[in-house]
XYZ file of C-alpha atoms in Angstrom:
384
model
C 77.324 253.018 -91.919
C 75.608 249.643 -90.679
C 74.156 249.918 -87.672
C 73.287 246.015 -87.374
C 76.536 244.578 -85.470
C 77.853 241.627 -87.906
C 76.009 238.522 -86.382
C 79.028 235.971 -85.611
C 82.205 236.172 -85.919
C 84.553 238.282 -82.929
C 87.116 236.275 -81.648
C 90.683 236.307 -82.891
C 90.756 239.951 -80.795
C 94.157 241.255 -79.910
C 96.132 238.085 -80.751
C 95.144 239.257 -84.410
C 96.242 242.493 -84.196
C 96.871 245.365 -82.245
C 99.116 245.927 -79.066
C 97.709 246.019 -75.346
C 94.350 247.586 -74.038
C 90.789 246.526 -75.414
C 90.704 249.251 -78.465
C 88.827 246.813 -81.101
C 90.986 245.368 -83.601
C 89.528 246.814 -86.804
C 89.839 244.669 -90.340
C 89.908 245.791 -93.525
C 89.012 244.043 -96.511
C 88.062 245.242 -100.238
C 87.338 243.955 -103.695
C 84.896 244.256 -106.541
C 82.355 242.246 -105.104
C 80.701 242.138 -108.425
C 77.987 239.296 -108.323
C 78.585 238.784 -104.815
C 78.674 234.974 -104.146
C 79.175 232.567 -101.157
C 82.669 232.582 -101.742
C 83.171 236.579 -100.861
C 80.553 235.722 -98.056
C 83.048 233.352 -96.810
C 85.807 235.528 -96.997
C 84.264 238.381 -95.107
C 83.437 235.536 -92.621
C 86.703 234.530 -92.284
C 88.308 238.121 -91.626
C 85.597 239.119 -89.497
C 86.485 236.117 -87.349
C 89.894 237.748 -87.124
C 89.172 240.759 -85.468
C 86.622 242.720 -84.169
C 84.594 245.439 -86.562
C 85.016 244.767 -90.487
C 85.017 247.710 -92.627
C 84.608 246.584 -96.671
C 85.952 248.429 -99.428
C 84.454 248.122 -102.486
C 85.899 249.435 -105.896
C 83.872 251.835 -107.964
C 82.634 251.068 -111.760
C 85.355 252.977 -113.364
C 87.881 251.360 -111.403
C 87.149 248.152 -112.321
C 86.819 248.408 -115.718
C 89.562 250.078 -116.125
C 91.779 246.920 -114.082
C 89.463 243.734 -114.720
C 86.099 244.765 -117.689
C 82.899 245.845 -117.201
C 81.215 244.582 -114.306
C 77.746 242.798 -114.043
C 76.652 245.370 -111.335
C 76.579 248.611 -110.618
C 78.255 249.796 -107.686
C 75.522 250.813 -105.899
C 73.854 247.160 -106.550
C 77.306 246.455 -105.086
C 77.428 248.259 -102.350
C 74.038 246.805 -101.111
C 75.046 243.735 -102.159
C 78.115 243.903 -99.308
C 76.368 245.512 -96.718
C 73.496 242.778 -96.053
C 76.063 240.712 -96.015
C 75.957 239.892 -92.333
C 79.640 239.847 -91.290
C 80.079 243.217 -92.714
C 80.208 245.884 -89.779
C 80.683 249.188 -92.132
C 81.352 249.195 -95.999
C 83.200 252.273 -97.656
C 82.140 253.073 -101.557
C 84.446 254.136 -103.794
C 87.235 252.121 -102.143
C 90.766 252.543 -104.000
C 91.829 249.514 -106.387
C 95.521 249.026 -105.032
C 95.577 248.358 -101.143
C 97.865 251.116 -99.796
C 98.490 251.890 -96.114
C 97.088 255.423 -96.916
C 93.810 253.854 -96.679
C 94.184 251.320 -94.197
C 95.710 254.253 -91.596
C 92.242 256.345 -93.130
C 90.023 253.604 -91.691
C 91.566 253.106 -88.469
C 92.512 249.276 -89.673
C 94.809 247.024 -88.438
C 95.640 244.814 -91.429
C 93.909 243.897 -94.435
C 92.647 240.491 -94.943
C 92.742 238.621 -98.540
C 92.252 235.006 -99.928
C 94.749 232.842 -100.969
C 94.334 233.941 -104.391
C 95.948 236.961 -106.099
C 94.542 240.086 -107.761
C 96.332 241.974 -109.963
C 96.388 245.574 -111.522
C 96.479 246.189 -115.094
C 100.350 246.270 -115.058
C 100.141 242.470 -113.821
C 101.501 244.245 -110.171
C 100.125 242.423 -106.848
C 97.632 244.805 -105.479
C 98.217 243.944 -102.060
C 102.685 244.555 -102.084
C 102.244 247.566 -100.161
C 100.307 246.306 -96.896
C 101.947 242.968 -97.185
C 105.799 244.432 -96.681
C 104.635 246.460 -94.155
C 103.024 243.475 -92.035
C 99.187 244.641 -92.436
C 98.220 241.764 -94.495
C 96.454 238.666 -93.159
C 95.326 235.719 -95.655
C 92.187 233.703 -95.446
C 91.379 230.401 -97.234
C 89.671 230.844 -100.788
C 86.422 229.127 -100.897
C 86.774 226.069 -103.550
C 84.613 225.435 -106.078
C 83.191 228.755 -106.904
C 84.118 231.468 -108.844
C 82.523 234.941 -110.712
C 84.126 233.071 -113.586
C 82.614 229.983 -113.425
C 78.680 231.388 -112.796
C 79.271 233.953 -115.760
C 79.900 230.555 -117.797
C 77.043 228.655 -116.598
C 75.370 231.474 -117.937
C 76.715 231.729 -121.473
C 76.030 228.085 -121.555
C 72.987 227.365 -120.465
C 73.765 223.437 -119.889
C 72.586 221.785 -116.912
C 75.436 220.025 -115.725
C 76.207 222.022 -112.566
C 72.852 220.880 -110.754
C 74.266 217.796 -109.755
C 77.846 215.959 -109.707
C 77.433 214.122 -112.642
C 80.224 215.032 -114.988
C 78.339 213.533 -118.609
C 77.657 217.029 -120.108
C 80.656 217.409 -122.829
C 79.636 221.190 -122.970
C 80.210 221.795 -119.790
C 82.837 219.470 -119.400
C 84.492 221.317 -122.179
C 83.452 224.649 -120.745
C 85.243 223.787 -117.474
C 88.559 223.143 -119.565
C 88.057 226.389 -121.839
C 86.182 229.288 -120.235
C 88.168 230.302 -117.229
C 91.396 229.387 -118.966
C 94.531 231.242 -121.457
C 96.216 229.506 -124.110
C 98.537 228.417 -122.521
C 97.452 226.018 -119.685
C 95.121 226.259 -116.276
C 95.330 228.981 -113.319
C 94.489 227.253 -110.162
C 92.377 230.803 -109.033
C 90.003 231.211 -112.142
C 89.645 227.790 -112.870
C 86.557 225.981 -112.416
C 85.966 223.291 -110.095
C 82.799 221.840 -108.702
C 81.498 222.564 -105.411
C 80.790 220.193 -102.118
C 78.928 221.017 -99.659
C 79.762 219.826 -95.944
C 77.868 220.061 -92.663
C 80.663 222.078 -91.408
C 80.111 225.243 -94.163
C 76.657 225.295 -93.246
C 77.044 225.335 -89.505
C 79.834 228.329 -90.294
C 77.256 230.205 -92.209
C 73.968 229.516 -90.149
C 73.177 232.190 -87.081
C 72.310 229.501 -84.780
C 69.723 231.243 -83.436
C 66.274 230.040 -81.993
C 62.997 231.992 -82.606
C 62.376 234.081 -79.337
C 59.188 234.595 -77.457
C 57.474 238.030 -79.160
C 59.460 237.158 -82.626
C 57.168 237.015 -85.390
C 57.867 234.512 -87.868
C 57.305 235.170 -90.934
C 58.310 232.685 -94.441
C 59.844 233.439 -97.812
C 60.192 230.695 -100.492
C 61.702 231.028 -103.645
C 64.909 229.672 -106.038
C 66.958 232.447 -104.441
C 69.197 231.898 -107.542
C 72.150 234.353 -108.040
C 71.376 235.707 -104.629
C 71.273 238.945 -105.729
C 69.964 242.896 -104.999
C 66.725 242.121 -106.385
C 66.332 239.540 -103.358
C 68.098 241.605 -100.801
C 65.669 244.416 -101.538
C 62.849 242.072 -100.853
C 64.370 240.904 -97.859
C 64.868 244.208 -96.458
C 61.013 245.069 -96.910
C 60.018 241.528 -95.080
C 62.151 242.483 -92.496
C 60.667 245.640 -91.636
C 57.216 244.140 -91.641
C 57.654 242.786 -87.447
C 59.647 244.880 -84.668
C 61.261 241.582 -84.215
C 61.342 239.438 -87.569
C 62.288 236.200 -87.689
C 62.900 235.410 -91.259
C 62.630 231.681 -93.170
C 63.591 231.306 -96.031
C 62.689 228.060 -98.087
C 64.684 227.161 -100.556
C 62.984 225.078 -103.622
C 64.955 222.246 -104.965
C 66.397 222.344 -108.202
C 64.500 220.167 -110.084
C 61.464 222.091 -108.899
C 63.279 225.501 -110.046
C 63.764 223.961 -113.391
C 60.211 223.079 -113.819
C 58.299 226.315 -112.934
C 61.711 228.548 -114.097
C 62.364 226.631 -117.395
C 65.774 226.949 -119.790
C 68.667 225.990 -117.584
C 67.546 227.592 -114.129
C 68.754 227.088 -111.454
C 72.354 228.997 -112.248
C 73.034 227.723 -108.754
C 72.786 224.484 -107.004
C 70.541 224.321 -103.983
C 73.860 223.959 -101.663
C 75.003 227.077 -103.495
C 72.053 228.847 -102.722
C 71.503 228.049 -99.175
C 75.238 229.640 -98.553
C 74.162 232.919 -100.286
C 70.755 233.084 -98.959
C 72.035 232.631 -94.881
C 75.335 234.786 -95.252
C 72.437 237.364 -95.670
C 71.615 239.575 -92.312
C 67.812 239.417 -92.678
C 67.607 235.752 -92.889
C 67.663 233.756 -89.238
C 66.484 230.038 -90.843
C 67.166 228.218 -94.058
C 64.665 225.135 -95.246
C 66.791 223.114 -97.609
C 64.820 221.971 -100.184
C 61.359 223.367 -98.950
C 57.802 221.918 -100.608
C 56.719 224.195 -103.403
C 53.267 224.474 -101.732
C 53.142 225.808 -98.244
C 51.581 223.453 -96.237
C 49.602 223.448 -92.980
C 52.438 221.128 -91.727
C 54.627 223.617 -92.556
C 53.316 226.436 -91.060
C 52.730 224.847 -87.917
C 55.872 223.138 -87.441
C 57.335 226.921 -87.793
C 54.421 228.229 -86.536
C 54.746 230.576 -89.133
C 52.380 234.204 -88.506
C 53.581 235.538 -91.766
C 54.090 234.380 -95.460
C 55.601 236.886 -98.072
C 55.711 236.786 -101.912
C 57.428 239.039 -104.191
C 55.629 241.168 -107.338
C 57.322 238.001 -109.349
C 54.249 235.904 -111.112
C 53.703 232.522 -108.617
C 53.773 229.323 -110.864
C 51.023 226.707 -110.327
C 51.968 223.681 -108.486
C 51.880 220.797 -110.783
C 48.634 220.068 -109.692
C 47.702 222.808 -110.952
C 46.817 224.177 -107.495
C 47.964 227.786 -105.879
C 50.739 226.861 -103.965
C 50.117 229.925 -101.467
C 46.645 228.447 -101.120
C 46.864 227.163 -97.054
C 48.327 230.727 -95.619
C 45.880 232.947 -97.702
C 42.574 230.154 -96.585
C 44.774 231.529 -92.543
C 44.671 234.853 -93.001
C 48.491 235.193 -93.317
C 49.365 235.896 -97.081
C 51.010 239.023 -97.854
C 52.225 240.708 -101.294
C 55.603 242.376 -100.878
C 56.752 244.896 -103.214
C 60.713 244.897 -103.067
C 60.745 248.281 -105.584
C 63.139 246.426 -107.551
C 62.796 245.328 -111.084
C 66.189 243.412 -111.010
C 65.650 239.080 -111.435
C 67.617 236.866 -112.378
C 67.132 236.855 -115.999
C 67.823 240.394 -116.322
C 71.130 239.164 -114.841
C 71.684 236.628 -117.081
C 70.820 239.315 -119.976
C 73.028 241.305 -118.616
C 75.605 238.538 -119.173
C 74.669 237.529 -122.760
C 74.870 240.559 -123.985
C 78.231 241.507 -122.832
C 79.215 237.673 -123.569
C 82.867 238.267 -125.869
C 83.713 241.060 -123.597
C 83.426 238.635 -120.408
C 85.006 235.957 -122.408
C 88.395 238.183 -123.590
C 88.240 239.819 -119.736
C 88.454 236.253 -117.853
C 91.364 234.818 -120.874
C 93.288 238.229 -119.399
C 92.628 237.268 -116.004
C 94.150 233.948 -116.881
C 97.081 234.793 -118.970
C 98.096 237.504 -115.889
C 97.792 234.511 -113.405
C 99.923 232.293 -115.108
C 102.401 234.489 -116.181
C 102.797 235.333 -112.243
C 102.763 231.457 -111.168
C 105.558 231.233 -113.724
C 107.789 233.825 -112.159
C 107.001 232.429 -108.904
C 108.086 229.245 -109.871
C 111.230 230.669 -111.507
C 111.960 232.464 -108.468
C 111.825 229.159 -106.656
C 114.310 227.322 -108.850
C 116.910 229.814 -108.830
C 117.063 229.851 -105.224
C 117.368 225.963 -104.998
C-alpha cells in the first residue's frame, strides 16, 4: 500500500524469524493507533528493527468502541496517521481486534510484535493468547512517560505543568494520581509518568541523512502540537512541491507556543514534539527550538530555497513584525493549502466534549489492568 520503503530500521533479518533462504521476514503489528503519539512511533520502530517489511493493522471505529470507547479519530484520520509514519512498510484497515494466527498466516507474517504492556478485550481476555502460545509473538519495550491517557488529561485540564519538570502544579499533580487510575490503586501501563528526553531517542528517531546535491530544501515551522492528520496532510503537500524534497521542520519552543497559541498550548513538550514530528516520513531535519522569525541566518545556514506556511493565521512576532518577512523580501514564501480543516483545537474539542465518556473509558482500562496484575501476582504465589 506504501510505496516509500520504511526509512531505517532492517536488521534483526532471519535471526528474528523465519527458517533458511533470504524470503524477508515480514512483522506484524496492530492497534488502535488513536492519537498516534511518539510512543506507537517507537513501537513500530522497534518491530520494524526486527524484521524486514512491517505491515500495521489498525482496528476500525466500531471495533474499538465496542472493546475500549469512542475514539478521538476516525479511522481513516487513523489510517493516515500510521502510514506516514516512516517505519511503516504497508498498513491494513479494518484490522481484527483479537490477534489470531488467521490473520497473521493472511499477511504472510512471521510473528506479531507488541509492547510490554497488555491490551485487553471487553471480557478482560489478553488479545494477544493466541499468537503468543503458538510462538508468533515478539515484545518490544513500551516507551515511558507517554500515554493516550495522559495527553487526553492534559487536555481536560488545561494546566501547564507538563511543559517543564517542575512538579508545583497540585492540579496536575493530582491529575497524575487520579485520571489514569481505578479505585482501587495504580496500573503501571495507564499511569502517568513524565517524560525525559535523551540523546539516544533522538538519534533512534532522526534519518541521519544529509541534504544531497539537486535536493531542494525547503522549511516548515510551527508548534507541531498533537502531531496530528491536519499536519501530515500539510506535510504531504510540501513534499510534493520538489522531485527531491528535503523537508525542515522547526519546531517553536514552548514558551513561544504559549504566547502566540494562548490557554494551555503546547499539549506537548518541545521533546515530545520533535519525536512525533521526525518519526514522520516527509520530514528529513528537525530544528529544536527554532526562532519564531525566519531569519537570513537561518536560511542560509540551511540554505533554505523554500519556506511553507499553512492556511492557519501567522501570529506577529512580538515585535510586532511578520515573522515570514526575510523569505517573502527572497522570493521564497509559499502558502500551502493542506485541504484539511483539522488543528489542534478541534482536537482538543473533540476531547472536551466527550470528557465523562473518556474519563469512565480510561477508570475501565484501569480497573481491567489491575484486576489482571492481581491474578498474575496470585498465580505467582501459589507456585512459590
Amino acid at each position: 500500500m506504501l510505496r516509500n520503503g520504511a526509512a531505517g530500521g532492517g536488521g534483526g533479518g532471519a535471526a528474528a524469524g523465519g527458517g533458511g533462504g533470504h524470503r524477508p521476514v515480514r512483522v506484524w503489528c496492530d492497534g488502535c493507533y488513536d492519537m498516534v503519539h511518539y510512543g506507537h512511533s517507537n513501537q513500530l520502530r522497534q518491530a520494524r528493527a526486527m524484521g524486514d517489511y512491517l505491515i500495521v493493522g489498525v482496528h476500525t471505529d466500531e471495533e474499538i468502541s465496542k472493546h475500549k470507547g469512542p475514539p478521538v479519530f476516525t479511522q481513516e484520520e487513523r489510517y493516515k496517521m500510521v502510514q506516514a509514519i516512516k517505519w511503516v512498510d504497508e498498513i491494513a484497515p479494518g484490522a481484527p481486534y483479537v490477534t489470531t494466527l488467521e490473520t497473521l498466516d493472511k499477511y504472510s507474517c512471521d510473528f506479531c510484535v507488541h509492547g510490554d504492556d497488555i491490551t485487553l478485550t471487553i471480557d478482560g481476555k489478553d488479545t494477544y493468547e493466541e499468537v503468543k502460545t503458538a510462538g508468533r509473538y515478539r515484545e518490544c519495550k513500551r516507551t515511558q512517560g507517554v500515554s493516550t491517557t495522559d495527553l487526553v488529561g492534559r487536555m481536560l485540564l488545561m494546566t501547564k505543568a507538563h511543559h517543564s519538570n517542575i512538579d508545583e502544579d497540585l492540579d496536575y499533580r493530582k491529575h497524575t494520581d487520579n485520571f489514569g487510575k481505578g479505585p482501587k490503586g495504580h496500573s503501571p501501563w495507564t499511569g502517568v509518568s513524565q517524560f525525559l528526553q535523551t540523546s539516544q531517542k533522538i538519534i533512534q528517531f532522526a534519518s541521519g541523512k544529509e541534504p544531497e546535491p539537486g535536493d531542494t530544501i525547503i522549511y516548515v515551522a510551527g508548534a507541531f502540537d498533537l502531531f496530528h492528520v491536519g499536519h501530515v496532510d500539510f506535510l504531504a503537500k510540501v513534499h510534493q512541491l520538489a522531485e527531491k524534497p528535503y523537508i525542515i521542520a522547526g519546531l517553536h519552543f514552548d514558551q513561544e507556543v504559549n504566547r502566540y497559541k494562548g490557554k494551555n498550548y503546547p499539549i506537548m513538550n518541545i521533546h515530545e514534539r520533535t519525536l512525533s514530528v521526525l518519526a514522520c516520513r516527509y520530514v528529513s531535519e528537525v530544528v529544536i527550538g527554532a526562532p519564531y522569525a525566519v531569519t537570513a541566518d537561518l536560511l542560509d545556514h540551511f540554505k533554505v530555497t523554500l519556506v511553507c506556511h499553512g492556511m492557519t493565521e501567522v501570529v506577529p512576532d512580538k515585535d510586532g513584525s511578520d515573522p515570514y518577512e526575510e523569505p517573502k523580501r527572497r522570493g521564497i514564501f509559499q502558502l500551502v493549502d493542506s485541504g484539511s480543516n483539522l488543528t489542534t483545537d478541534l482536537i482538543v474539542q473533540r476531547i472536551i466534549k466527550n470528557r465523562l465518556e473518556f474519563e469512565a473509558r480510561n477508570q475501565k482500562k484501569e480497573a481491567k489492568e489491575l484486576a489482571v496484575l492481581e491474578a498474575m501476582r496470585r498465580l505467582e504465589e501459589e507456585k512459590h
